[in-house]
PDB file of C-alpha atoms in Angstrom:
ATOM      1  CA  MET A   1     185.838 -30.632 220.205  1.00  0.00           C
ATOM      2  CA  ASP A   2     185.747 -30.173 216.431  1.00  0.00           C
ATOM      3  CA  GLU A   3     182.688 -28.865 214.585  1.00  0.00           C
ATOM      4  CA  ALA A   4     181.473 -32.286 213.376  1.00  0.00           C
ATOM      5  CA  THR A   5     181.658 -33.742 216.883  1.00  0.00           C
ATOM      6  CA  THR A   6     179.889 -30.695 218.316  1.00  0.00           C
ATOM      7  CA  LEU A   7     177.065 -31.024 215.796  1.00  0.00           C
ATOM      8  CA  LYS A   8     176.685 -34.758 216.470  1.00  0.00           C
ATOM      9  CA  THR A   9     176.563 -34.051 220.214  1.00  0.00           C
ATOM     10  CA  LEU A  10     173.917 -31.356 219.725  1.00  0.00           C
ATOM     11  CA  HIS A  11     171.845 -33.790 217.630  1.00  0.00           C
ATOM     12  CA  LEU A  12     172.052 -36.368 220.422  1.00  0.00           C
ATOM     13  CA  PHE A  13     171.113 -33.832 223.107  1.00  0.00           C
ATOM     14  CA  TYR A  14     168.156 -32.614 220.999  1.00  0.00           C
ATOM     15  CA  ALA A  15     166.837 -36.153 220.433  1.00  0.00           C
ATOM     16  CA  ALA A  16     167.275 -36.993 224.123  1.00  0.00           C
ATOM     17  CA  SER A  17     165.352 -33.839 225.084  1.00  0.00           C
ATOM     18  CA  LEU A  18     162.477 -34.790 222.791  1.00  0.00           C
ATOM     19  CA  VAL A  19     162.344 -38.300 224.208  1.00  0.00           C
ATOM     20  CA  ASP A  20     162.520 -37.010 227.776  1.00  0.00           C
ATOM     21  CA  ALA A  21     159.637 -34.621 227.069  1.00  0.00           C
ATOM     22  CA  VAL A  22     157.573 -37.575 225.825  1.00  0.00           C
ATOM     23  CA  ARG A  23     158.466 -39.485 229.002  1.00  0.00           C
ATOM     24  CA  GLN A  24     157.588 -36.579 231.291  1.00  0.00           C
ATOM     25  CA  ASP A  25     154.341 -35.757 229.483  1.00  0.00           C
ATOM     26  CA  ASP A  26     153.301 -39.415 229.638  1.00  0.00           C
ATOM     27  CA  ARG A  27     154.244 -39.683 233.316  1.00  0.00           C
ATOM     28  CA  HIS A  28     151.989 -36.700 234.059  1.00  0.00           C
ATOM     29  CA  GLY A  29     149.129 -38.050 231.943  1.00  0.00           C
ATOM     30  CA  ILE A  30     149.179 -35.217 229.414  1.00  0.00           C
ATOM     31  CA  LEU A  31     151.001 -36.770 226.449  1.00  0.00           C
ATOM     32  CA  ASP A  32     147.957 -37.096 224.188  1.00  0.00           C
ATOM     33  CA  ALA A  33     146.866 -33.505 224.911  1.00  0.00           C
ATOM     34  CA  VAL A  34     150.394 -32.208 224.253  1.00  0.00           C
ATOM     35  CA  ILE A  35     150.651 -34.144 220.975  1.00  0.00           C
ATOM     36  CA  GLU A  36     147.302 -32.721 219.822  1.00  0.00           C
ATOM     37  CA  GLY A  37     148.167 -29.172 220.891  1.00  0.00           C
ATOM     38  CA  LYS A  38     151.544 -29.341 219.143  1.00  0.00           C
ATOM     39  CA  ARG A  39     149.883 -30.763 216.004  1.00  0.00           C
ATOM     40  CA  ARG A  40     147.590 -27.727 215.825  1.00  0.00           C
ATOM     41  CA  GLU A  41     150.500 -25.320 216.447  1.00  0.00           C
ATOM     42  CA  GLN A  42     152.564 -27.035 213.752  1.00  0.00           C
ATOM     43  CA  GLU A  43     149.745 -26.674 211.223  1.00  0.00           C
ATOM     44  CA  LEU A  44     149.524 -22.949 211.944  1.00  0.00           C
ATOM     45  CA  SER A  45     153.261 -22.313 211.886  1.00  0.00           C
ATOM     46  CA  ALA A  46     154.148 -24.549 208.907  1.00  0.00           C
ATOM     47  CA  PRO A  47     153.861 -21.905 206.152  1.00  0.00           C
ATOM     48  CA  GLU A  48     156.226 -19.544 207.978  1.00  0.00           C
ATOM     49  CA  GLN A  49     158.632 -22.376 208.815  1.00  0.00           C
ATOM     50  CA  LEU A  50     158.794 -23.416 205.157  1.00  0.00           C
ATOM     51  CA  LYS A  51     159.555 -19.851 204.169  1.00  0.00           C
ATOM     52  CA  ARG A  52     162.194 -19.374 206.892  1.00  0.00           C
ATOM     53  CA  LEU A  53     163.925 -22.658 206.028  1.00  0.00           C
ATOM     54  CA  GLY A  54     163.707 -22.176 202.251  1.00  0.00           C
ATOM     55  CA  ILE A  55     161.722 -25.386 201.791  1.00  0.00           C
ATOM     56  CA  THR A  56     159.841 -25.519 198.493  1.00  0.00           C
ATOM     57  CA  LYS A  57     159.591 -29.265 197.739  1.00  0.00           C
ATOM     58  CA  ALA A  58     158.527 -32.331 199.699  1.00  0.00           C
ATOM     59  CA  ARG A  59     162.018 -33.794 199.591  1.00  0.00           C
ATOM     60  CA  ASP A  60     163.419 -30.582 201.114  1.00  0.00           C
ATOM     61  CA  ILE A  61     161.478 -31.246 204.322  1.00  0.00           C
ATOM     62  CA  PHE A  62     163.291 -34.524 204.953  1.00  0.00           C
ATOM     63  CA  GLU A  63     166.695 -33.220 203.912  1.00  0.00           C
ATOM     64  CA  THR A  64     166.369 -30.091 206.033  1.00  0.00           C
ATOM     65  CA  TYR A  65     165.249 -32.082 209.091  1.00  0.00           C
ATOM     66  CA  ASN A  66     168.230 -34.375 208.682  1.00  0.00           C
ATOM     67  CA  LYS A  67     170.638 -31.428 208.490  1.00  0.00           C
ATOM     68  CA  LEU A  68     169.098 -29.629 211.473  1.00  0.00           C
ATOM     69  CA  PHE A  69     168.259 -32.510 213.793  1.00  0.00           C
ATOM     70  CA  GLY A  70     170.426 -35.392 212.567  1.00  0.00           C
ATOM     71  CA  CYS A  71     167.745 -37.831 213.548  1.00  0.00           C
ATOM     72  CA  ALA A  72     167.169 -39.879 210.379  1.00  0.00           C
ATOM     73  CA  ALA A  73     169.041 -40.213 207.090  1.00  0.00           C
ATOM     74  CA  TRP A  74     166.332 -40.570 204.465  1.00  0.00           C
ATOM     75  CA  THR A  75     166.592 -42.190 201.039  1.00  0.00           C
ATOM     76  CA  PHE A  76     164.165 -41.272 198.283  1.00  0.00           C
ATOM     77  CA  ARG A  77     162.313 -42.655 195.295  1.00  0.00           C
ATOM     78  CA  GLU A  78     160.385 -40.259 193.104  1.00  0.00           C
ATOM     79  CA  ASN A  79     158.259 -40.892 190.031  1.00  0.00           C
ATOM     80  CA  GLY A  80     157.279 -37.324 189.153  1.00  0.00           C
ATOM     81  CA  VAL A  81     154.137 -37.407 191.312  1.00  0.00           C
ATOM     82  CA  GLU A  82     154.866 -39.491 194.375  1.00  0.00           C
ATOM     83  CA  LEU A  83     157.804 -39.144 196.773  1.00  0.00           C
ATOM     84  CA  ARG A  84     158.708 -42.167 198.902  1.00  0.00           C
ATOM     85  CA  ALA A  85     161.077 -41.436 201.776  1.00  0.00           C
ATOM     86  CA  GLU A  86     162.559 -44.274 203.788  1.00  0.00           C
ATOM     87  CA  THR A  87     164.968 -44.581 206.673  1.00  0.00           C
ATOM     88  CA  THR A  88     166.221 -47.520 208.667  1.00  0.00           C
ATOM     89  CA  SER A  89     167.466 -45.489 211.616  1.00  0.00           C
ATOM     90  CA  CYS A  90     166.037 -42.770 213.826  1.00  0.00           C
ATOM     91  CA  LEU A  91     167.893 -41.367 216.793  1.00  0.00           C
ATOM     92  CA  ALA A  92     164.736 -40.400 218.720  1.00  0.00           C
ATOM     93  CA  CYS A  93     163.119 -43.796 218.181  1.00  0.00           C
ATOM     94  CA  ALA A  94     166.269 -45.659 219.233  1.00  0.00           C
ATOM     95  CA  LEU A  95     166.641 -43.543 222.384  1.00  0.00           C
ATOM     96  CA  ALA A  96     162.957 -43.951 223.282  1.00  0.00           C
ATOM     97  CA  LYS A  97     163.229 -47.719 223.005  1.00  0.00           C
ATOM     98  CA  LYS A  98     166.365 -47.754 225.183  1.00  0.00           C
ATOM     99  CA  MET A  99     164.703 -45.499 227.765  1.00  0.00           C
ATOM    100  CA  VAL A 100     161.449 -47.539 227.636  1.00  0.00           C
ATOM    101  CA  VAL A 101     159.424 -44.495 226.634  1.00  0.00           C
ATOM    102  CA  LYS A 102     156.357 -44.283 224.398  1.00  0.00           C
ATOM    103  CA  ALA A 103     156.888 -43.687 220.691  1.00  0.00           C
ATOM    104  CA  PRO A 104     158.091 -40.149 219.922  1.00  0.00           C
ATOM    105  CA  CYS A 105     157.119 -40.488 216.249  1.00  0.00           C
ATOM    106  CA  SER A 106     153.975 -38.327 216.119  1.00  0.00           C
ATOM    107  CA  ILE A 107     155.201 -35.389 218.134  1.00  0.00           C
ATOM    108  CA  SER A 108     158.747 -35.249 216.810  1.00  0.00           C
ATOM    109  CA  CYS A 109     158.389 -36.276 213.172  1.00  0.00           C
ATOM    110  CA  ILE A 110     155.042 -37.314 211.690  1.00  0.00           C
ATOM    111  CA  ASN A 111     152.966 -34.294 212.721  1.00  0.00           C
ATOM    112  CA  PRO A 112     155.576 -31.644 211.812  1.00  0.00           C
ATOM    113  CA  VAL A 113     156.289 -33.303 208.448  1.00  0.00           C
ATOM    114  CA  ARG A 114     152.547 -33.660 207.732  1.00  0.00           C
ATOM    115  CA  ALA A 115     151.916 -29.996 208.576  1.00  0.00           C
ATOM    116  CA  GLN A 116     154.756 -28.770 206.388  1.00  0.00           C
ATOM    117  CA  ALA A 117     153.731 -31.071 203.527  1.00  0.00           C
ATOM    118  CA  ALA A 118     150.197 -29.661 203.611  1.00  0.00           C
ATOM    119  CA  ALA A 119     151.602 -26.106 203.574  1.00  0.00           C
ATOM    120  CA  LEU A 120     153.669 -26.686 200.423  1.00  0.00           C
ATOM    121  CA  GLN A 121     152.535 -25.319 197.062  1.00  0.00           C
ATOM    122  CA  PRO A 122     151.097 -27.525 195.716  1.00  0.00           C
ATOM    123  CA  ALA A 123     149.951 -29.046 198.997  1.00  0.00           C
ATOM    124  CA  GLN A 124     151.077 -32.609 199.670  1.00  0.00           C
ATOM    125  CA  ARG A 125     149.374 -35.415 201.595  1.00  0.00           C
ATOM    126  CA  LEU A 126     151.628 -37.468 203.867  1.00  0.00           C
ATOM    127  CA  THR A 127     150.846 -41.152 204.259  1.00  0.00           C
ATOM    128  CA  VAL A 128     152.852 -43.081 206.827  1.00  0.00           C
ATOM    129  CA  GLU A 129     153.152 -46.672 205.665  1.00  0.00           C
ATOM    130  CA  LYS A 130     155.215 -47.806 208.652  1.00  0.00           C
ATOM    131  CA  THR A 131     157.549 -46.530 211.342  1.00  0.00           C
ATOM    132  CA  LEU A 132     160.638 -47.838 213.048  1.00  0.00           C
ATOM    133  CA  TRP A 133     158.642 -48.096 216.241  1.00  0.00           C
ATOM    134  CA  GLU A 134     156.889 -51.224 214.984  1.00  0.00           C
ATOM    135  CA  SER A 135     159.017 -52.315 212.016  1.00  0.00           C
ATOM    136  CA  ASP A 136     162.469 -52.254 210.453  1.00  0.00           C
ATOM    137  CA  SER A 137     162.051 -48.894 208.686  1.00  0.00           C
ATOM    138  CA  CYS A 138     160.024 -45.717 208.390  1.00  0.00           C
ATOM    139  CA  VAL A 139     158.305 -45.270 205.047  1.00  0.00           C
ATOM    140  CA  PHE A 140     156.587 -41.968 204.330  1.00  0.00           C
ATOM    141  CA  VAL A 141     154.814 -41.264 201.034  1.00  0.00           C
ATOM    142  CA  MET A 142     153.836 -37.821 199.756  1.00  0.00           C
ATOM    143  CA  ASN A 143     151.361 -37.127 196.981  1.00  0.00           C
ATOM    144  CA  PRO A 144     149.776 -33.873 195.799  1.00  0.00           C
ATOM    145  CA  ILE A 145     146.393 -33.142 197.369  1.00  0.00           C
ATOM    146  CA  LYS A 146     143.801 -32.919 194.621  1.00  0.00           C
ATOM    147  CA  ALA A 147     141.741 -29.751 194.660  1.00  0.00           C
ATOM    148  CA  PRO A 148     138.000 -30.370 195.235  1.00  0.00           C
TER     149      PRO A 148
END
């Protein structure tokens, strides 16, 4: 197996593991508690993750996730303040729908991206306009958080 095929296979196995975890957690009635616990962990670990991954800008979060996890290929529009990231495919979402599992969006994407966005300097606010779970694309918007 060549390197590109190996990486694609690892991406598929990773996405399938995430979706299976959602299925198992839901089956055992703990999915909401797990999502909340992971959200809190992600907020605490985000600054160190950004540092370890060399992420310094909002766009870097999406590009790094795509390289590491291969789940979604994002396109971007930037106007100097706002970053709009959009994708029309997500491996985890597609697998979850095929496996008839609840949406993996919060635990696998939205919460980690939101935590890392808030840990950037300057901090960014993530707004999720829509996801592939209920529409034809995911649209995430990041804006700087105004200091009080």
